[in-house]
CSV table of C-alpha atoms in Angstrom, one decimal:
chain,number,residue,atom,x,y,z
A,34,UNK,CA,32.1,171.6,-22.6
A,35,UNK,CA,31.7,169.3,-19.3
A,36,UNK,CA,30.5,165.5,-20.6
A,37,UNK,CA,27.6,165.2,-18.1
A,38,UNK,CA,28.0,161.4,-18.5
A,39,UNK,CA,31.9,159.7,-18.0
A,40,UNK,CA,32.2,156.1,-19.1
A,41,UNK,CA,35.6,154.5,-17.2
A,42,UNK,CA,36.6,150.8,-18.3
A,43,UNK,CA,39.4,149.4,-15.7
A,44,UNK,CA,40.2,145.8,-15.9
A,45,UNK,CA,40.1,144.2,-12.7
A,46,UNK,CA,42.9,145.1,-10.3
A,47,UNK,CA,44.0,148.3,-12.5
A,48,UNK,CA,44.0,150.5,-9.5
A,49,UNK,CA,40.9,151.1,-9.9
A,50,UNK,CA,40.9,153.1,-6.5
A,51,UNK,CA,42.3,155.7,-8.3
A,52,UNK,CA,40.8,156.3,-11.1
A,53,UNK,CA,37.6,156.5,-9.1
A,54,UNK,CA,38.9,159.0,-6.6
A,55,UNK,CA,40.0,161.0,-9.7
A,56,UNK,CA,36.7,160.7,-10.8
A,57,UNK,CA,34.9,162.1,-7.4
A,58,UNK,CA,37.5,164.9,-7.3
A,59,UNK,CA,36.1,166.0,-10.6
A,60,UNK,CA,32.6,166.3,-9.7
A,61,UNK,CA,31.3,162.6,-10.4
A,62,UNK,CA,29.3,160.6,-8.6
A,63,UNK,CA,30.4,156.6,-9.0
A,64,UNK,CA,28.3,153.7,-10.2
A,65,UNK,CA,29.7,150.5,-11.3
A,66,UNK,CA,32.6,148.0,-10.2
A,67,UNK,CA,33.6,149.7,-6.9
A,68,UNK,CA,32.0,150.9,-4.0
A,69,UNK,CA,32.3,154.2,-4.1
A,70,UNK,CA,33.6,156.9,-2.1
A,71,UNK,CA,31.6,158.7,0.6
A,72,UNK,CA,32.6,161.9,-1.9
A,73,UNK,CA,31.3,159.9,-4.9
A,74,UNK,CA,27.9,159.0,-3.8
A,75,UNK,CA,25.7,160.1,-6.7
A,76,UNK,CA,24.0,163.1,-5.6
A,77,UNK,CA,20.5,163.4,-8.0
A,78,UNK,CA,18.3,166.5,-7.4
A,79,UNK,CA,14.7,165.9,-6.7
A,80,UNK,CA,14.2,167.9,-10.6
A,81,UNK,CA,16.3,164.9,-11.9
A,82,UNK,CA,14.6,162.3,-10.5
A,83,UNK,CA,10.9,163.6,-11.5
A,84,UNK,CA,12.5,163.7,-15.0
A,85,UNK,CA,13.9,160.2,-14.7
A,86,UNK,CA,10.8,158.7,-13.6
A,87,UNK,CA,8.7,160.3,-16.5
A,88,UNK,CA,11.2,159.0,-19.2
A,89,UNK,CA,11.5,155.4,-17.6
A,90,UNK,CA,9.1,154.6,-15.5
A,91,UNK,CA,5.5,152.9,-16.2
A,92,UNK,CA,2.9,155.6,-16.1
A,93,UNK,CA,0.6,153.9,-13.7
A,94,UNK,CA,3.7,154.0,-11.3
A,95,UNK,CA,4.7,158.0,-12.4
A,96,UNK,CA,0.7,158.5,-11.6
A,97,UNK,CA,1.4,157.4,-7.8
A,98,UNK,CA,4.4,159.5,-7.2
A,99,UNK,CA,3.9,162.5,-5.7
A,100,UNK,CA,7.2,164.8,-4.7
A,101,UNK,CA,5.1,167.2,-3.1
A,102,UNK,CA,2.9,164.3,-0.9
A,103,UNK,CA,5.5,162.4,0.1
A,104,UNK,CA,9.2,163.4,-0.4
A,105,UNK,CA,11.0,160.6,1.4
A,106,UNK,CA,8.7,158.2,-0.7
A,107,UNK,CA,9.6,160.1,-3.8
A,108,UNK,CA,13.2,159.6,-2.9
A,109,UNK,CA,12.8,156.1,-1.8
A,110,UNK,CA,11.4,155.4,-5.2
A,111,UNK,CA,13.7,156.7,-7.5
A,112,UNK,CA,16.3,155.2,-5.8
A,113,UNK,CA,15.3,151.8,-6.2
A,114,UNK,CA,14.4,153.4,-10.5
A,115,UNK,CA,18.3,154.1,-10.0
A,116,UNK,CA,19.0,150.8,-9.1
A,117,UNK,CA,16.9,149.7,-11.7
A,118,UNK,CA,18.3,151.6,-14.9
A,119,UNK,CA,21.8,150.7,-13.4
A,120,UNK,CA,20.9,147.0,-14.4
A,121,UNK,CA,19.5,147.8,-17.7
A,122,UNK,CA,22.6,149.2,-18.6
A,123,UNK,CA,25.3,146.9,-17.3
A,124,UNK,CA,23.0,144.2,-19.8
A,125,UNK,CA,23.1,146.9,-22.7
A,126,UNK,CA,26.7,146.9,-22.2
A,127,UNK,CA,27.4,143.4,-22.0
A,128,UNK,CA,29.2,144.4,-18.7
A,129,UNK,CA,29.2,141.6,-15.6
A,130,UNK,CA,26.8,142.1,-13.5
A,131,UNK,CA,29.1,143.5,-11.1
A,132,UNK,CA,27.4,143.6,-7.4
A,133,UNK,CA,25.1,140.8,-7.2
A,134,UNK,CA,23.1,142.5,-5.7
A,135,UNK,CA,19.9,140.5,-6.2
A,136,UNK,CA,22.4,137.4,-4.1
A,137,UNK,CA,23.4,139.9,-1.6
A,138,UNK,CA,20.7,142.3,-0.9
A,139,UNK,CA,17.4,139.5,-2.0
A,140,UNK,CA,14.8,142.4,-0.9
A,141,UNK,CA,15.7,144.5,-4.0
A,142,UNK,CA,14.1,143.5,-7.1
A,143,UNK,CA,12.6,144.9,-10.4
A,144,UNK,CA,9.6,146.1,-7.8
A,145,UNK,CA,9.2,149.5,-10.3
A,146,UNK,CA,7.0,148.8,-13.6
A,147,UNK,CA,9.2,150.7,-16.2
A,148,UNK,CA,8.3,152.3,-19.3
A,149,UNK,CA,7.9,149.9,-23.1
A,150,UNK,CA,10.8,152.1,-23.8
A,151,UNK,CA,13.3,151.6,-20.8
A,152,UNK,CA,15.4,149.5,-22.1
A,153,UNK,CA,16.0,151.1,-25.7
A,154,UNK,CA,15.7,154.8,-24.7
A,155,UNK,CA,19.7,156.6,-25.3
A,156,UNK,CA,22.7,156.5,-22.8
A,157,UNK,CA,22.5,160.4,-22.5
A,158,UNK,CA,19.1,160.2,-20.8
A,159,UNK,CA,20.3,158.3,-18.0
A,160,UNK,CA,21.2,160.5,-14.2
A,161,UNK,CA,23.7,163.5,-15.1
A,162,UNK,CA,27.1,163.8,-13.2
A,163,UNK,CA,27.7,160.1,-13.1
A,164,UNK,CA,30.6,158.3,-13.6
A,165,UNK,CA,30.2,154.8,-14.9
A,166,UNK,CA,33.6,152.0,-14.2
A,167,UNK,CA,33.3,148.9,-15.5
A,168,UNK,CA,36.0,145.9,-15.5
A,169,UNK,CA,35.1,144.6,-19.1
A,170,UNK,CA,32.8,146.1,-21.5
A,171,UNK,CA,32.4,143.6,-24.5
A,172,UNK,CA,31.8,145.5,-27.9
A,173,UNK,CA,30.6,142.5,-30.0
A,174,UNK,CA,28.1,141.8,-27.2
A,175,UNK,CA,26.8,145.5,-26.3
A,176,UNK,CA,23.7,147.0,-27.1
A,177,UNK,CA,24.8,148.6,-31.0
A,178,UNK,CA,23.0,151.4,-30.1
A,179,UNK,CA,25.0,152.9,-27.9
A,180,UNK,CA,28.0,152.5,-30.3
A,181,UNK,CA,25.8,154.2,-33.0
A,182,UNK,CA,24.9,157.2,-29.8
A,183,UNK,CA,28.8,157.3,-29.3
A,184,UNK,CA,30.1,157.7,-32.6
A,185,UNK,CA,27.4,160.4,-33.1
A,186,UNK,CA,27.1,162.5,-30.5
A,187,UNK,CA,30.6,162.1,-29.1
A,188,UNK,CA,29.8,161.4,-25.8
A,189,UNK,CA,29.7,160.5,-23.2
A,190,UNK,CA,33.5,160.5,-22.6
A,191,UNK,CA,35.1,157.3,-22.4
A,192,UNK,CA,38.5,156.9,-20.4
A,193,UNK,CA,40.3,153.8,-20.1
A,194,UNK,CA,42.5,153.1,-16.7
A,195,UNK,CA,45.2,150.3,-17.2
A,196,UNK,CA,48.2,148.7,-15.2
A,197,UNK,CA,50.8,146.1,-15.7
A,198,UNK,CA,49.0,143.0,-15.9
A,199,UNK,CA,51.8,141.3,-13.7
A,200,UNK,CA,50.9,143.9,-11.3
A,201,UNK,CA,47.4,143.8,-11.9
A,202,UNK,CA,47.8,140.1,-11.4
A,203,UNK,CA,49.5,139.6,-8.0
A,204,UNK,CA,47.1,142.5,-6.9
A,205,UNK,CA,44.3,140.3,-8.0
A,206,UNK,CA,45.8,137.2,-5.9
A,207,UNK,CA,46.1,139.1,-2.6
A,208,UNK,CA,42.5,140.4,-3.1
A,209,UNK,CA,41.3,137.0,-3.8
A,210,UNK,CA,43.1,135.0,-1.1
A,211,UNK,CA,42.3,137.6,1.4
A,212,UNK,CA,39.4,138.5,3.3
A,213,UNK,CA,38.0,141.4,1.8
A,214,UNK,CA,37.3,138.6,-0.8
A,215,UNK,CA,34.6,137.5,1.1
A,216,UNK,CA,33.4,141.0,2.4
A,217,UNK,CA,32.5,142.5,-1.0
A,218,UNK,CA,30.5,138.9,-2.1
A,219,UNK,CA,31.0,139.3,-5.5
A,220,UNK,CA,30.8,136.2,-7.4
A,221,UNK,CA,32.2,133.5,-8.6
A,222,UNK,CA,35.8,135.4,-6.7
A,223,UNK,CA,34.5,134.9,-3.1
A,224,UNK,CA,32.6,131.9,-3.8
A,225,UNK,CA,35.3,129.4,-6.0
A,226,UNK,CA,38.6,131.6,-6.1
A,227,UNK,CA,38.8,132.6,-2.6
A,228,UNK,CA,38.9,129.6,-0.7
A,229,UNK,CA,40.8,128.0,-3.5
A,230,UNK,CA,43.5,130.6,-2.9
A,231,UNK,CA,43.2,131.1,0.8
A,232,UNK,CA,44.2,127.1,0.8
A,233,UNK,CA,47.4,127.6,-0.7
A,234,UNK,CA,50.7,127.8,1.4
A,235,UNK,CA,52.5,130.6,0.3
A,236,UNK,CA,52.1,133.7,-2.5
A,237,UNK,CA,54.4,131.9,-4.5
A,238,UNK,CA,51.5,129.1,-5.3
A,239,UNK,CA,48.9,131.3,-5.5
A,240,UNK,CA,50.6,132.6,-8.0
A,241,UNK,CA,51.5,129.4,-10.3
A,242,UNK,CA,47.6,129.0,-10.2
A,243,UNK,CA,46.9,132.2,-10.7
A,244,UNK,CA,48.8,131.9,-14.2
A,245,UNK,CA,47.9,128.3,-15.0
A,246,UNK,CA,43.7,128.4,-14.1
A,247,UNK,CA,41.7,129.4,-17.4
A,248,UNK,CA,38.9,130.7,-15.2
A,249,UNK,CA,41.1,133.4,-13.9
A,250,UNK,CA,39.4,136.5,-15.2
A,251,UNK,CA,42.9,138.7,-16.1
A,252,UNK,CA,42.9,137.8,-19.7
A,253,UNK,CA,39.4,138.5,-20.4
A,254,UNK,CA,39.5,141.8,-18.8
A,255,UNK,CA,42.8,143.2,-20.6
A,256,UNK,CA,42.0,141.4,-23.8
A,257,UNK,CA,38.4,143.3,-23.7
A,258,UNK,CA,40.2,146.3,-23.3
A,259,UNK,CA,42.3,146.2,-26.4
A,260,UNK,CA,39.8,147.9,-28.7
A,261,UNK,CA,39.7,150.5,-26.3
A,262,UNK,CA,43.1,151.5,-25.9
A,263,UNK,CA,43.4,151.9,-29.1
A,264,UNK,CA,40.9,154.0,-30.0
A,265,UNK,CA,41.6,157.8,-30.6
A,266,UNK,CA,38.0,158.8,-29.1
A,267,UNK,CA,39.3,157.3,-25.6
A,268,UNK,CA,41.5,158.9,-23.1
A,269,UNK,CA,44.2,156.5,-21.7
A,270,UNK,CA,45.6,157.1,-18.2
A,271,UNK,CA,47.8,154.5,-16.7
A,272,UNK,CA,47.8,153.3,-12.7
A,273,UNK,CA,52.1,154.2,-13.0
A,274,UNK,CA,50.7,157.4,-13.8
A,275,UNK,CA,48.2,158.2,-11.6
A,276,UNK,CA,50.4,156.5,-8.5
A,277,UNK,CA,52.2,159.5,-8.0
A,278,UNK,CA,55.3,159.0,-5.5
A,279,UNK,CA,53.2,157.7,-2.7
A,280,UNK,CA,53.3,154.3,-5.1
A,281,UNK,CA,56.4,154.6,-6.6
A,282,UNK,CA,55.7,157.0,-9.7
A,283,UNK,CA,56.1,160.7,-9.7
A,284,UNK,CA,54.2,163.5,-9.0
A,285,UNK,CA,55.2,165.5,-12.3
A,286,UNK,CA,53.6,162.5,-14.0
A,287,UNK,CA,50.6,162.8,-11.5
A,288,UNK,CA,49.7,166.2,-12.1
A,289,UNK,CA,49.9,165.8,-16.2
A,290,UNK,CA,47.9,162.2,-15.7
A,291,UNK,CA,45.0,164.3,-14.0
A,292,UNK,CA,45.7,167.5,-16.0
A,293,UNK,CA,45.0,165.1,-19.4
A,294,UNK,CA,41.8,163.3,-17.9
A,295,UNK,CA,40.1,166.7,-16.5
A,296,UNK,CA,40.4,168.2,-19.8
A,297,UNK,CA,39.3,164.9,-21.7
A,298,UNK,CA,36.0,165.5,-19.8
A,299,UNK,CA,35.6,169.2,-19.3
A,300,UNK,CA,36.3,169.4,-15.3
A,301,UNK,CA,38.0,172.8,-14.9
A,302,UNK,CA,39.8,171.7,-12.1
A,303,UNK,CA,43.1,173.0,-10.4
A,304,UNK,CA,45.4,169.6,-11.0
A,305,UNK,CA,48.1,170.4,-8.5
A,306,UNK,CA,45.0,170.4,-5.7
A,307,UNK,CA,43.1,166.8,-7.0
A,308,UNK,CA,46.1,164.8,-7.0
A,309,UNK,CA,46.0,165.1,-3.2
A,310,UNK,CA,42.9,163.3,-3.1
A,311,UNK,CA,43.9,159.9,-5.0
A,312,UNK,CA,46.5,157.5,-3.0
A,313,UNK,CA,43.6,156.2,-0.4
A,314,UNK,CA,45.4,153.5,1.4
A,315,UNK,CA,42.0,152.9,3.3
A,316,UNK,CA,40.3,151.8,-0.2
A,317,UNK,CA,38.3,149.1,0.3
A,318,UNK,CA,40.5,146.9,-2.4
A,319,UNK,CA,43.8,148.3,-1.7
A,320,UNK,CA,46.6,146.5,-0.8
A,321,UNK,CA,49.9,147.5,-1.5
A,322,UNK,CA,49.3,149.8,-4.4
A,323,UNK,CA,53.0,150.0,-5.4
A,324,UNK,CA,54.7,149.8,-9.3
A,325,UNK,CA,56.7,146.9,-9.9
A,326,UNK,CA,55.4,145.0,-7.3
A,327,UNK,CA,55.3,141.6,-8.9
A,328,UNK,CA,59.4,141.5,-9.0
A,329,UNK,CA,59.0,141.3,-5.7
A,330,UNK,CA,57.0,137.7,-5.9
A,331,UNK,CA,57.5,136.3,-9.4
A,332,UNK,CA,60.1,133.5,-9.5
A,333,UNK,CA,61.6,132.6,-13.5
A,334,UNK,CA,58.9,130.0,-13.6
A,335,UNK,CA,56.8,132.5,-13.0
A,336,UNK,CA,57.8,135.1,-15.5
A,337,UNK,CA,58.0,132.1,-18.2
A,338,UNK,CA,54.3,131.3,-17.3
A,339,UNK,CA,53.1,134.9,-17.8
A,340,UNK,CA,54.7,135.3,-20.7
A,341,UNK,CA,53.6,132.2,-22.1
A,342,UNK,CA,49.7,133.6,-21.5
A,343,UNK,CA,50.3,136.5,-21.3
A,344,UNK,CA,52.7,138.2,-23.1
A,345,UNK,CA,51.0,139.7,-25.8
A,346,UNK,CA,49.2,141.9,-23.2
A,347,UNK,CA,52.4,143.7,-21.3
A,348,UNK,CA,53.5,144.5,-25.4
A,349,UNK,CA,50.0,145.8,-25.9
A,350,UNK,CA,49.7,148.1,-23.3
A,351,UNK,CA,53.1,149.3,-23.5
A,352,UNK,CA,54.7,147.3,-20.3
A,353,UNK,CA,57.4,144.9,-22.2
C-alpha cells in the first residue's frame, strides 16, 4: 500500500538533492530542509484543505472560511495553516527550525488561531502526498507520541539518505564559503560560518577548521542519524548509490537504489524511467556532486584530523 506520509532524515550535505528529486519523481510533494523542486511543490486539493482547516484550525477562524465565497482567500488561508502545522511539527520533532522563515520572510506569523488540539493531534492527520527531509531528527527530544504513532501504525515510512562524511564534509565547506551561503539565509551558516570561511585563503584551510571548530554541525547530524540507520523499520539509501555514473557510481546500482526506496513506500514506479530525473546539476546546493571527492582536497593532516573526530562515523555508516 502507498504510505501517504514519507519521512526522509539526510544529514546536512548527504546529497540531499537527490533524495528529494527521488522523492518528487514518486509522487511527493517536499517540505523541509530544501527548497524544493518546481515538480515537488506540494499540490493540496481544495477537499484537503477544508479537512485540514476543520482538524486544526480554531473554529471561529473555520467559521470565516468560505471555499465557495472566496476561493483565492480559502487558498490563501490554508496556505499560511500549511505553513503553520509545518512549524508545529519541526518542534514535535525536535528538528532545526530549518528556513527561518520568521528572520527572512517577518510578514508571516502564527496569524491563524489553531485548534486546543493542534499541537497533539497524530502525524497521519497532517497534508497527504508529502514528503518530509529533515537534517537531524533528535529521538530523545521528539514529541513520544509520534514514536508511539510509528511503532503502531507503521507509518509513515521513514527513509534515511547518507554519504561519506568526508564527502559530506568538503561539500559542506564549499556551500558554506560560497555564495549560495548567503542566498538561502539559513542561520547561524550564512551568518557566523560563511564569512568565517569565505575569509580563508585556500580549500585547504577551510578544511583544517572545518575539522577542528566544535560548532560545525557534521557530527551532530551523522551522530543523530545513528539510531536510524540502524533500525530495521527504515529504508537506507546511500548518495554513492543514488549518484548513478553522472557522479561517479553506477547506473545498475541506481536503478536497484530507486527500485528498493519505491517499493519501501508503495510508488509503483517504472525505475529505469525515475533515475533520469535525479543528477540536477542546477540544484540550488549542488556543487560538484562527485564520490570520493575529498581525496581530491584532504592532505594527511587532514585525514588524521577526521579520523581523530570522526572516525567512528565513516565505520558506522559503512565508509572505512
Amino acid at each position: 500500500m502507498s504510505q501517504e506520509r514519507v519521512i526522509v532524515v539526510s544529514p546536512r550535505k548527504s546529497g540531499t538533492h537527490l533524495v528529494q528529486n527521488l522523492m518528487a519523481a514518486l509522487g511527493y510533494g517536499i517540505y523541509g530542509e530544501p527548497v524544493p523542486p518546481e515538480s515537488g511543490r506540494a499540490a493540496v486539493s481544495l477537499r484537503e484543505r477544508q479537512e485540514l482547516a476543520e482538524r486544526f484550525l480554531h473554529a471561529d477562524e473555520l467559521e470565516a472560511l468560505d471555499v465557495r465565497e472566496d476561493t483565492k482567500e480559502f487558498v490563501r488561508r490554508t496556505d499560511q495553516l500549511l505553513i503553520q502545522l509545518g512549524w508545529i511539527w519541526q518542534t514535535r520533532l525536535a528538528a532545526r527550525n530549518v528556513s527561518n522563515v520568521d528572520l527572512i520572510r517577518p510578514e508571516i506569523d502564527f496569524e491563524l488561531r489553531m485548534s486546543e488540539d493542534a499541537w497533539i493531534r497524530p502525524f497521519w492527520q497532517t497534508a497527504p502526498r508529502l514528503c518530509w527531509i529533515f537534517h537531524s531528527l533528535n529521538i530523545w527530544r521528539m514529541d513520544q507520541k509520534f514514536l508511539n504513532e510509528w511503532t503502531t501504525r507503521q507509518e509513515p515510512a521513514v527513509v534515511l539518505n547518507h554519504r561519506d562524511p568526508r564527502d559530506a564534509l568538503v561539500s559542506m565547506a564549499n556551500f558554506f564559503s560560497g555564495r549560495s551561503g548567503i542566498a538561502f539565509r539559513r542561520f547561524p551558516e550564512s551568518a557566523v560560518f560563511q564569512p568565517i570561511l569565505a575569509d580563508l585563503p585556500d580549500m585547504e584551510s577551510r578544511i583544517t577548521y572545518m575539522l577542528t571548530d566544535p560548532s560545525i554541525p557534521l557530527l551532530h547530524d551523522y551522530e543523530s542519524a545513528v539510531s536510524w540507520y540502524h533500525h530495521p523499520q527504515v529504508c537506507k539509501v546511500a548518495f554513492e548509490e543514488l549518484a548513478g555514473p553522472e557522479g561517479g557510481g553506477s547506473r545498475a546500482r541506481q536503478v536497484a537504489a530507486v527500485e528498493r526506496v519505491a517499493a519501501w513506500v508503495g510508488a509503483d514506479v517504472d525505475p529505469e524511467v525515475v533515475v533520469g530525473e535525479l543528477f540536477d546539476c542546477k540544484a540550488f546546493t549542488f556543487h560538484k556532486g562527485q564520490i570520493g571527492a575529498w581525496r581530491e582536497v584532504f592532505t594527511a593532516r587532514h585525514s588524521a584530523l577526521f579520523n581523530a573526530r570522526f572516525g567512528h562515523l565513516t565505520d558506522t555508516f559503512g565508509y572505512a
